[in-house]
CSV table of C-alpha atoms in Angstrom, one decimal:
chain,number,residue,atom,x,y,z
A,1,MET,CA,-6.0,5.3,8.4
A,2,GLY,CA,-8.7,4.3,6.9
A,3,LEU,CA,-8.9,2.7,3.5
A,4,MET,CA,-11.9,4.7,2.3
A,5,GLU,CA,-10.1,7.9,4.1
A,6,LEU,CA,-6.5,6.9,1.8
A,7,LEU,CA,-9.1,6.9,-1.4
A,8,SER,CA,-10.7,10.3,-0.4
A,9,THR,CA,-11.3,12.3,-3.7
A,10,ARG,CA,-10.4,15.2,-1.6
A,11,ALA,CA,-6.7,16.4,-2.3
A,12,LYS,CA,-4.2,15.5,0.2
A,13,TRP,CA,-0.9,13.5,1.3
A,14,ALA,CA,-1.4,10.2,2.6
A,15,ARG,CA,0.3,7.7,4.2
A,16,VAL,CA,-0.7,4.6,2.4
A,17,THR,CA,-0.9,2.0,5.2
A,18,ALA,CA,-3.9,-0.2,4.8
A,19,LEU,CA,-6.9,-1.1,6.5
A,20,THR,CA,-8.7,-4.0,5.6
A,21,VAL,CA,-11.0,-6.9,6.5
A,22,ALA,CA,-10.0,-10.3,6.8
A,23,GLY,CA,-11.9,-12.3,4.5
A,24,THR,CA,-11.7,-9.4,1.4
A,25,ALA,CA,20.4,-12.8,-9.7
A,26,VAL,CA,22.8,-11.2,-11.3
A,27,LEU,CA,22.0,-8.7,-14.6
A,28,SER,CA,24.3,-11.1,-17.2
A,29,GLY,CA,25.4,-8.3,-19.9
A,30,PHE,CA,24.1,-5.3,-18.4
A,31,ALA,CA,26.0,-2.4,-17.5
A,32,MET,CA,25.4,0.7,-15.7
A,33,VAL,CA,25.2,4.0,-18.7
A,34,GLY,CA,25.0,6.6,-16.3
A,35,ASN,CA,22.7,5.6,-13.6
A,36,ALA,CA,20.7,3.3,-16.1
A,37,TYR,CA,21.1,-0.4,-17.2
A,38,ALA,CA,22.0,-0.2,-20.5
A,39,PRO,CA,22.8,-3.5,-23.0
A,40,THR,CA,26.7,-3.6,-23.3
A,41,GLY,CA,29.5,-6.7,-23.9
A,42,THR,CA,32.3,-7.7,-25.9
A,43,PHE,CA,31.5,-10.0,-29.0
A,44,GLU,CA,32.9,-12.3,-31.4
A,45,ALA,CA,33.2,-10.1,-34.3
A,46,LYS,CA,35.2,-9.8,-37.8
A,47,MET,CA,35.8,-6.9,-39.9
A,48,ILE,CA,35.0,-7.7,-43.6
A,49,GLY,CA,35.2,-4.9,-46.5
A,50,GLY,CA,35.6,-2.3,-43.9
A,51,GLU,CA,32.5,-3.7,-42.1
A,52,VAL,CA,32.4,-5.3,-38.6
A,53,TYR,CA,30.4,-8.2,-38.4
A,54,VAL,CA,29.2,-9.2,-35.0
A,55,LYS,CA,28.6,-12.7,-34.7
A,56,ALA,CA,24.5,-13.5,-33.8
A,57,SER,CA,25.3,-16.2,-31.4
A,58,SER,CA,27.5,-14.1,-29.2
A,59,VAL,CA,24.9,-11.6,-28.8
A,60,THR,CA,22.6,-14.0,-27.3
A,61,LYS,CA,25.3,-15.4,-25.6
A,62,VAL,CA,26.8,-12.0,-23.5
A,63,LEU,CA,23.4,-10.2,-23.5
A,64,GLY,CA,21.1,-12.8,-23.1
A,65,GLY,CA,17.5,-12.6,-25.1
A,66,SER,CA,17.0,-14.4,-28.6
A,67,GLY,CA,17.6,-13.7,-32.3
A,68,SER,CA,16.4,-14.9,-35.0
A,69,TYR,CA,17.6,-14.7,-39.0
A,70,ASN,CA,15.2,-14.4,-41.5
A,71,ALA,CA,16.9,-15.7,-44.7
A,72,LYS,CA,14.0,-14.9,-47.2
A,73,THR,CA,15.0,-11.0,-46.2
A,74,GLY,CA,18.4,-11.1,-44.8
A,75,THR,CA,17.6,-10.1,-41.7
A,76,TYR,CA,18.2,-10.5,-38.3
A,77,SER,CA,16.1,-9.9,-35.3
A,78,TYR,CA,17.0,-9.8,-31.5
A,79,THR,CA,14.7,-9.1,-28.3
A,80,ALA,CA,16.6,-7.7,-25.5
A,81,ALA,CA,16.6,-10.0,-22.2
A,82,ASN,CA,15.0,-7.9,-19.2
A,83,PRO,CA,16.2,-6.7,-16.1
A,84,ILE,CA,13.4,-6.3,-14.1
A,85,PRO,CA,12.4,-10.4,-13.2
A,86,ALA,CA,16.0,-10.9,-12.1
A,87,VAL,CA,16.1,-7.6,-10.0
A,88,ILE,CA,12.3,-8.5,-8.7
A,89,GLY,CA,13.5,-12.4,-7.9
A,90,LYS,CA,16.8,-10.8,-6.3
A,91,VAL,CA,14.9,-8.6,-3.6
A,92,SER,CA,11.6,-10.0,-3.0
A,93,PRO,CA,13.1,-12.6,-0.4
A,94,SER,CA,14.0,-9.5,1.8
A,95,VAL,CA,10.5,-7.9,1.5
A,96,VAL,CA,7.9,-8.6,4.3
A,97,GLY,CA,4.4,-8.0,4.9
A,98,ILE,CA,3.3,-6.7,8.2
A,99,ILE,CA,-0.2,-7.1,9.9
A,100,GLY,CA,-1.7,-6.3,13.1
A,101,LYS,CA,-4.5,-4.5,14.7
A,102,PRO,CA,-4.7,-1.4,15.0
A,103,LEU,CA,-5.7,0.3,18.5
A,104,GLY,CA,-9.0,1.2,19.1
A,105,TYR,CA,-10.8,-1.2,16.7
A,106,ASP,CA,-13.0,-4.2,18.4
A,107,ASP,CA,-14.0,-5.5,15.2
A,108,ARG,CA,-12.0,-8.8,15.6
A,109,TYR,CA,-11.5,-8.8,11.6
A,110,ALA,CA,-10.5,-5.1,10.9
A,111,LEU,CA,-6.3,-5.4,10.7
A,112,SER,CA,-4.3,-2.8,9.6
A,113,HIS,CA,-1.5,-3.6,7.3
A,114,GLY,CA,1.9,-2.9,5.6
A,115,THR,CA,5.3,-3.8,4.4
A,116,GLY,CA,8.8,-4.1,5.8
A,117,VAL,CA,12.5,-4.8,4.7
A,118,ILE,CA,14.8,-7.0,6.1
A,119,TRP,CA,18.0,-4.8,7.3
A,120,LYS,CA,20.2,-7.5,9.2
A,121,SER,CA,19.8,-11.7,8.8
A,122,ASP,CA,18.9,-11.7,12.6
A,123,GLY,CA,15.3,-10.3,12.3
A,124,TRP,CA,15.7,-6.5,12.2
A,125,ILE,CA,13.0,-5.3,9.9
A,126,VAL,CA,12.7,-1.4,8.5
A,127,THR,CA,9.4,-0.1,7.9
A,128,ASN,CA,7.3,3.1,8.2
A,129,ALA,CA,6.3,4.8,11.7
A,130,HIS,CA,3.0,5.1,11.2
A,131,VAL,CA,2.3,1.5,9.6
A,132,VAL,CA,3.3,0.1,13.4
A,133,LYS,CA,2.9,2.6,15.5
A,134,ASP,CA,-0.5,2.0,16.7
A,135,MET,CA,-0.5,-1.9,15.9
A,136,ALA,CA,-0.9,-4.3,18.1
A,137,TYR,CA,0.0,-7.7,17.8
A,138,LEU,CA,2.5,-7.5,15.2
A,139,ALA,CA,2.7,-10.5,12.8
A,140,VAL,CA,5.1,-10.8,10.3
A,141,VAL,CA,5.2,-13.3,6.9
A,142,THR,CA,8.3,-13.2,5.0
A,143,SER,CA,8.6,-13.7,1.3
A,144,ASP,CA,8.4,-18.0,1.6
A,145,GLY,CA,5.4,-17.9,3.9
A,146,LYS,CA,6.9,-18.2,7.2
A,147,GLU,CA,4.7,-16.3,9.9
A,148,TYR,CA,6.7,-14.7,13.3
A,149,GLU,CA,5.6,-12.6,15.8
A,150,GLY,CA,6.8,-9.2,15.5
A,151,LYS,CA,7.9,-6.6,18.5
A,152,ARG,CA,7.7,-2.8,17.5
A,153,VAL,CA,11.5,-2.1,19.1
A,154,TYR,CA,11.8,1.7,17.8
A,155,TYR,CA,9.9,4.7,15.9
A,156,ASP,CA,10.2,7.6,14.3
A,157,GLU,CA,7.4,9.8,13.2
A,158,LYS,CA,9.3,12.7,12.5
A,159,SER,CA,11.4,10.2,9.8
A,160,ASP,CA,8.7,8.3,9.7
A,161,LEU,CA,10.6,5.2,10.1
A,162,ALA,CA,10.8,2.3,12.4
A,163,MET,CA,12.1,-0.9,13.6
A,164,VAL,CA,10.4,-4.0,14.2
A,165,LYS,CA,12.3,-7.6,15.7
A,166,ILE,CA,11.3,-11.2,15.2
A,167,ALA,CA,13.1,-14.2,16.3
A,168,ALA,CA,14.8,-15.3,13.1
A,169,LYS,CA,17.9,-16.1,11.3
A,170,ASN,CA,19.6,-16.3,8.1
A,171,LEU,CA,16.9,-13.8,6.4
A,172,LYS,CA,18.2,-12.5,3.5
A,173,PRO,CA,18.7,-8.6,4.3
A,174,ALA,CA,18.3,-6.2,1.0
A,175,VAL,CA,20.9,-4.6,-0.1
A,176,PHE,CA,20.9,-0.8,0.4
A,177,ALA,CA,22.9,1.9,-1.6
A,178,ALA,CA,25.4,3.7,-0.7
A,179,SER,CA,25.0,7.3,0.9
A,180,PRO,CA,25.6,9.7,-0.6
A,181,LEU,CA,23.0,8.5,-3.5
A,182,LYS,CA,23.9,8.6,-6.8
A,183,LEU,CA,20.9,8.9,-8.8
A,184,GLU,CA,19.6,10.3,-12.2
A,185,VAL,CA,15.7,11.5,-12.7
A,186,GLY,CA,14.2,9.1,-15.3
A,187,GLU,CA,15.9,5.9,-14.4
A,188,SER,CA,13.8,3.2,-13.8
A,189,VAL,CA,12.9,2.3,-10.0
A,190,ILE,CA,10.9,-0.8,-9.0
A,191,ALA,CA,8.0,-0.9,-5.8
A,192,ILE,CA,7.2,-3.9,-4.3
A,193,GLY,CA,4.8,-4.4,-0.8
A,194,THR,CA,1.7,-5.3,0.0
A,195,PRO,CA,-1.1,-3.2,-1.7
A,196,VAL,CA,-4.8,-3.2,-0.5
A,197,SER,CA,-5.0,-6.9,0.9
A,198,PHE,CA,-2.6,-8.4,2.8
A,199,THR,CA,-3.0,-11.9,0.4
A,200,LEU,CA,-0.8,-9.7,-2.3
A,201,ARG,CA,2.3,-10.0,-0.5
A,202,ASN,CA,5.1,-8.9,-2.9
A,203,THR,CA,3.4,-6.9,-5.5
A,204,ALA,CA,6.0,-5.3,-8.2
A,205,THR,CA,5.1,-2.6,-10.1
A,206,THR,CA,7.8,-0.7,-11.9
A,207,GLY,CA,7.8,2.9,-13.0
A,208,ILE,CA,10.5,5.5,-13.3
A,209,LEU,CA,12.4,8.0,-10.6
A,210,SER,CA,10.4,11.0,-11.2
A,211,GLY,CA,12.4,13.4,-9.0
A,212,MET,CA,14.5,14.0,-6.0
A,213,ASN,CA,14.6,16.3,-3.3
A,214,ARG,CA,11.0,16.4,-2.6
A,215,SER,CA,9.9,18.0,0.5
A,216,THR,CA,5.9,18.1,0.2
A,217,GLY,CA,4.6,16.2,3.5
A,218,SER,CA,7.6,15.3,4.7
A,219,ASP,CA,10.3,16.9,7.4
A,220,TYR,CA,12.8,15.5,5.1
A,221,LYS,CA,13.7,15.4,1.5
A,222,LEU,CA,11.9,12.2,-0.7
A,223,LEU,CA,12.2,10.9,-4.0
A,224,GLN,CA,9.5,10.7,-6.2
A,225,THR,CA,8.4,7.8,-8.2
A,226,ASP,CA,5.3,7.0,-10.9
A,227,ALA,CA,5.5,3.5,-10.0
A,228,ALA,CA,2.3,2.9,-8.4
A,229,ILE,CA,2.3,2.9,-4.9
A,230,ASN,CA,-1.3,1.7,-2.6
A,231,PRO,CA,-2.3,1.6,0.7
A,232,GLY,CA,-0.3,-1.5,2.1
A,233,ASN,CA,2.7,-0.3,0.2
A,234,SER,CA,3.9,1.8,3.1
A,235,GLY,CA,7.0,0.1,4.4
A,236,GLY,CA,8.5,-1.5,1.3
A,237,PRO,CA,11.2,-0.7,-0.8
A,238,LEU,CA,11.8,1.5,-4.1
A,239,VAL,CA,14.6,-0.3,-5.9
A,240,ASN,CA,17.1,0.5,-9.1
A,241,LEU,CA,18.0,-2.0,-11.7
A,242,LYS,CA,21.1,-3.1,-10.0
A,243,GLY,CA,18.7,-4.3,-7.3
A,244,GLU,CA,19.7,-1.8,-4.4
A,245,VAL,CA,16.5,-0.2,-2.2
A,246,ILE,CA,17.6,3.6,-2.6
A,247,GLY,CA,13.9,4.6,-0.9
A,248,ILE,CA,11.5,3.3,2.1
A,249,ASN,CA,8.1,3.7,0.2
A,250,SER,CA,5.9,6.0,2.7
A,251,MET,CA,3.0,7.9,0.6
A,252,LYS,CA,1.4,9.3,-2.1
A,253,PHE,CA,-0.9,11.8,-2.9
A,254,VAL,CA,-4.5,11.2,-3.3
A,255,SER,CA,-6.8,13.0,-5.5
A,256,ASP,CA,-9.3,12.3,-8.1
A,257,GLY,CA,-7.7,13.1,-11.4
A,258,VAL,CA,-4.2,12.7,-9.8
A,259,GLU,CA,-2.0,9.7,-10.8
A,260,SER,CA,1.1,7.7,-9.8
A,261,LEU,CA,2.7,10.5,-7.4
A,262,GLY,CA,4.3,8.6,-5.0
A,263,PHE,CA,7.2,9.4,-2.5
A,264,SER,CA,10.2,7.2,-0.7
A,265,ILE,CA,12.1,8.0,2.2
A,266,PRO,CA,15.7,8.0,0.5
A,267,THR,CA,18.8,5.7,2.2
A,268,ASP,CA,20.7,8.8,3.1
A,269,THR,CA,17.8,9.3,5.6
A,270,VAL,CA,17.2,5.6,6.2
A,271,ARG,CA,20.8,4.6,7.2
A,272,TYR,CA,20.5,7.8,9.5
A,273,VAL,CA,17.6,6.9,11.5
A,274,ILE,CA,18.8,3.9,11.7
A,275,GLN,CA,22.2,4.2,13.1
A,276,HIS,CA,20.9,6.9,15.9
A,277,PHE,CA,18.2,3.8,16.6
A,278,PHE,CA,21.2,1.6,17.3
A,279,LYS,CA,23.2,3.8,19.2
A,280,TYR,CA,21.0,5.9,21.1
A,281,GLY,CA,17.6,4.0,21.2
A,282,LYS,CA,15.9,7.1,19.3
A,283,VAL,CA,16.8,9.5,16.8
A,284,ASN,CA,19.7,12.1,18.7
A,285,ARG,CA,18.1,14.7,17.1
A,286,ALA,CA,20.3,18.5,17.0
A,287,SER,CA,17.9,21.6,17.3
A,288,LEU,CA,18.9,24.6,16.3
A,289,GLY,CA,16.0,25.7,19.7
A,290,VAL,CA,14.4,28.3,17.5
A,291,GLU,CA,11.1,28.6,15.6
A,292,LEU,CA,11.4,29.3,11.8
A,293,GLU,CA,9.1,30.8,9.6
A,294,GLU,CA,9.8,30.2,5.4
A,295,SER,CA,9.9,32.8,3.4
A,296,TRP,CA,6.5,33.3,1.0
A,297,SER,CA,8.6,32.1,-2.0
A,298,ALA,CA,9.7,29.3,-0.2
A,299,ILE,CA,6.2,28.4,0.8
A,300,VAL,CA,4.1,28.4,-2.3
A,301,GLY,CA,7.2,26.7,-4.3
A,302,LEU,CA,9.1,28.9,-6.3
A,303,PRO,CA,12.6,29.2,-6.7
A,304,SER,CA,14.1,31.5,-3.7
A,305,SER,CA,17.2,32.1,-1.9
A,306,ASP,CA,15.4,33.9,0.4
A,307,PRO,CA,16.3,33.4,4.2
A,308,LEU,CA,13.9,32.1,7.0
A,309,THR,CA,12.6,34.1,10.3
A,310,ILE,CA,13.5,33.5,13.7
A,311,LYS,CA,10.2,34.1,15.1
A,312,ASN,CA,10.8,32.7,18.6
A,313,VAL,CA,14.3,32.0,20.7
A,314,LYS,CA,13.3,29.1,22.8
A,315,SER,CA,16.7,27.4,24.2
A,316,ASP,CA,19.0,29.1,27.0
A,317,ALA,CA,21.8,28.3,24.2
A,318,ALA,CA,20.3,30.3,21.1
A,319,VAL,CA,19.4,33.0,23.2
A,320,LYS,CA,22.9,32.7,24.8
A,321,SER,CA,24.3,33.0,21.0
A,322,GLY,CA,22.5,36.2,20.3
A,323,LEU,CA,20.1,35.3,18.4
A,324,LYS,CA,17.2,37.3,18.7
A,325,SER,CA,13.1,36.9,17.2
A,326,GLY,CA,13.1,38.8,13.7
A,327,ASP,CA,16.5,37.7,12.7
A,328,ALA,CA,17.3,36.4,9.7
A,329,LEU,CA,18.4,33.1,9.3
A,330,PHE,CA,20.8,32.2,5.9
A,331,ALA,CA,23.1,29.5,6.7
A,332,ILE,CA,23.9,26.6,9.0
A,333,ALA,CA,27.6,25.3,9.6
A,334,GLY,CA,28.6,27.1,5.9
A,335,GLN,CA,25.5,25.6,4.4
A,336,GLN,CA,22.6,27.9,2.8
A,337,VAL,CA,18.9,27.2,4.0
A,338,THR,CA,15.6,28.2,2.8
A,339,SER,CA,13.3,25.9,3.9
A,340,LEU,CA,12.4,23.9,7.3
A,341,VAL,CA,13.7,20.8,5.5
A,342,ASP,CA,16.9,22.2,4.6
A,343,VAL,CA,17.8,22.7,8.3
A,344,THR,CA,16.7,19.7,8.8
A,345,GLU,CA,18.8,17.9,6.8
A,346,THR,CA,21.4,19.7,7.0
A,347,LEU,CA,21.1,19.3,11.0
A,348,LYS,CA,21.1,15.4,10.5
A,349,ALA,CA,25.7,15.7,10.6
A,350,PHE,CA,25.3,17.1,13.9
A,351,ILE,CA,24.3,15.8,17.9
A,352,PRO,CA,22.6,17.7,20.9
A,353,GLY,CA,26.0,19.4,22.6
A,354,GLN,CA,28.1,19.9,19.4
A,355,GLN,CA,28.3,23.7,18.2
A,356,VAL,CA,28.2,25.3,14.9
A,357,GLU,CA,28.4,28.7,13.6
A,358,VAL,CA,25.2,30.1,12.1
A,359,LEU,CA,25.1,33.6,9.6
A,360,VAL,CA,22.4,35.6,10.5
A,361,GLN,CA,21.1,39.0,9.2
A,362,SER,CA,20.6,41.1,12.8
A,363,GLY,CA,19.5,44.8,13.5
A,364,GLY,CA,20.6,45.1,9.2
A,365,SER,CA,24.0,43.8,10.0
A,366,LEU,CA,25.0,40.2,8.9
A,367,VAL,CA,26.7,38.4,11.7
A,368,THR,CA,28.0,35.0,12.2
A,369,ARG,CA,26.9,33.3,16.0
A,370,LYS,CA,28.4,30.6,17.4
A,371,LEU,CA,25.2,28.3,19.0
A,372,THR,CA,25.2,25.2,21.1
A,373,LEU,CA,22.9,22.5,19.9
A,374,SER,CA,20.1,21.6,21.8
A,375,ALA,CA,18.1,18.4,21.5
A,376,GLY,CA,15.3,18.4,18.8
C-alpha cells in the first residue's frame, strides 16, 4: 500500500506499512498500582510531635529522581524519575526494521518497509502479514545496525500476523505479556517502530491504552491507542510500563481531521497464532461451517444482545447437526456471541474435528445442536 494512499483524506482503515523511496532496565522505585506504575517505596522516617518526617535523601535513593531544599522558603521540591526511557532502552534491542522490494514494482528505489519484534533468540521474528506478504528480498536490520537476509516462513492474513526467520543467534527476545491480558484503559503505553522512512528505525512514541476489545477492521479483537502509529510502524510492539509487549501494531484510522487512532493485535491472539504456526505450519482455524450475518445493531455498533443469523449452511457436518438457513445463533460452547468477531474469538479455543454445542433458535424453539467443527 502506497504512502500517498495511506495519507488519503478519505476516511478508511489503513494498514500502516510504509512504501518509501530510497534516499529520502529495571524500574527502581516504581510499582504497579492497578495496571499503571506509580512511585512507591519504604523510606527512612521519624515521628516528631505526631508528624512523620521522611528523610529527603531517602526519597531520591528509593524512587530516583532529584530533589532540592530551599532554606529561604522552607520547602523541598522533588522531581520524580521517568520510567519511560528505561522501558524504551529495555525493549528497543528486541525491535527490528524490515525492508524489501514490493512485488510488481520495477523501480529499484521503490522499497516497502515495516517493523518486527524478536520472538526467539535464534532469529524468529513476528511482524504483520501485510508487511511481508508481497515483499521480495527481505532485509532485517537489528537495533545495533546489523543486517540479515530474511525469509518469510509463515503468514496468516486473517489475523494479520507473520513470522520471519533470519540466520542469527543470541538475539534479545522481547518479553510478551502473559495471557489472558490484564490491562486497564488509561494506562501508559509506548509504540516502537520504523515510521515513514527506514532511517527512522526504533522511533518511540507514547500514549495511553485508549480502548480494548475493538473489532473495527479486523477478524479479531484489537487494542486501541493514541500513541502515534504511522506508516512503517506495522509489526512493531505496543509496550506497557513493565516493558512487556501487549500488542503488535497493525493499523490506524486515516481521515482528514482524525488523529491518534491506532490499533494493535493483542498478545493473546499473537500467542494463539504463533503456537499454531509452529505446531501445524499454519493457523489450524476451526469453523462452524456456516455463513453468518450480524444483526443491524451489531453492524452499526449499538449495544446489542441480538443473535447472529445463519444465512447458509456450507459444511456436511453443519448439515448433519441439523443447522438450517434462517436459524438464529445465540451461543457457542456456552459463550454468547453477537458478532462475527465474537465467533472467531470463541473458536480460538478449538481446532477442526472437535465437537461443540451451539445454541440456536430454530422454528421458534431454542435448541442445542452438537456440531463437529470444520476447517476455517
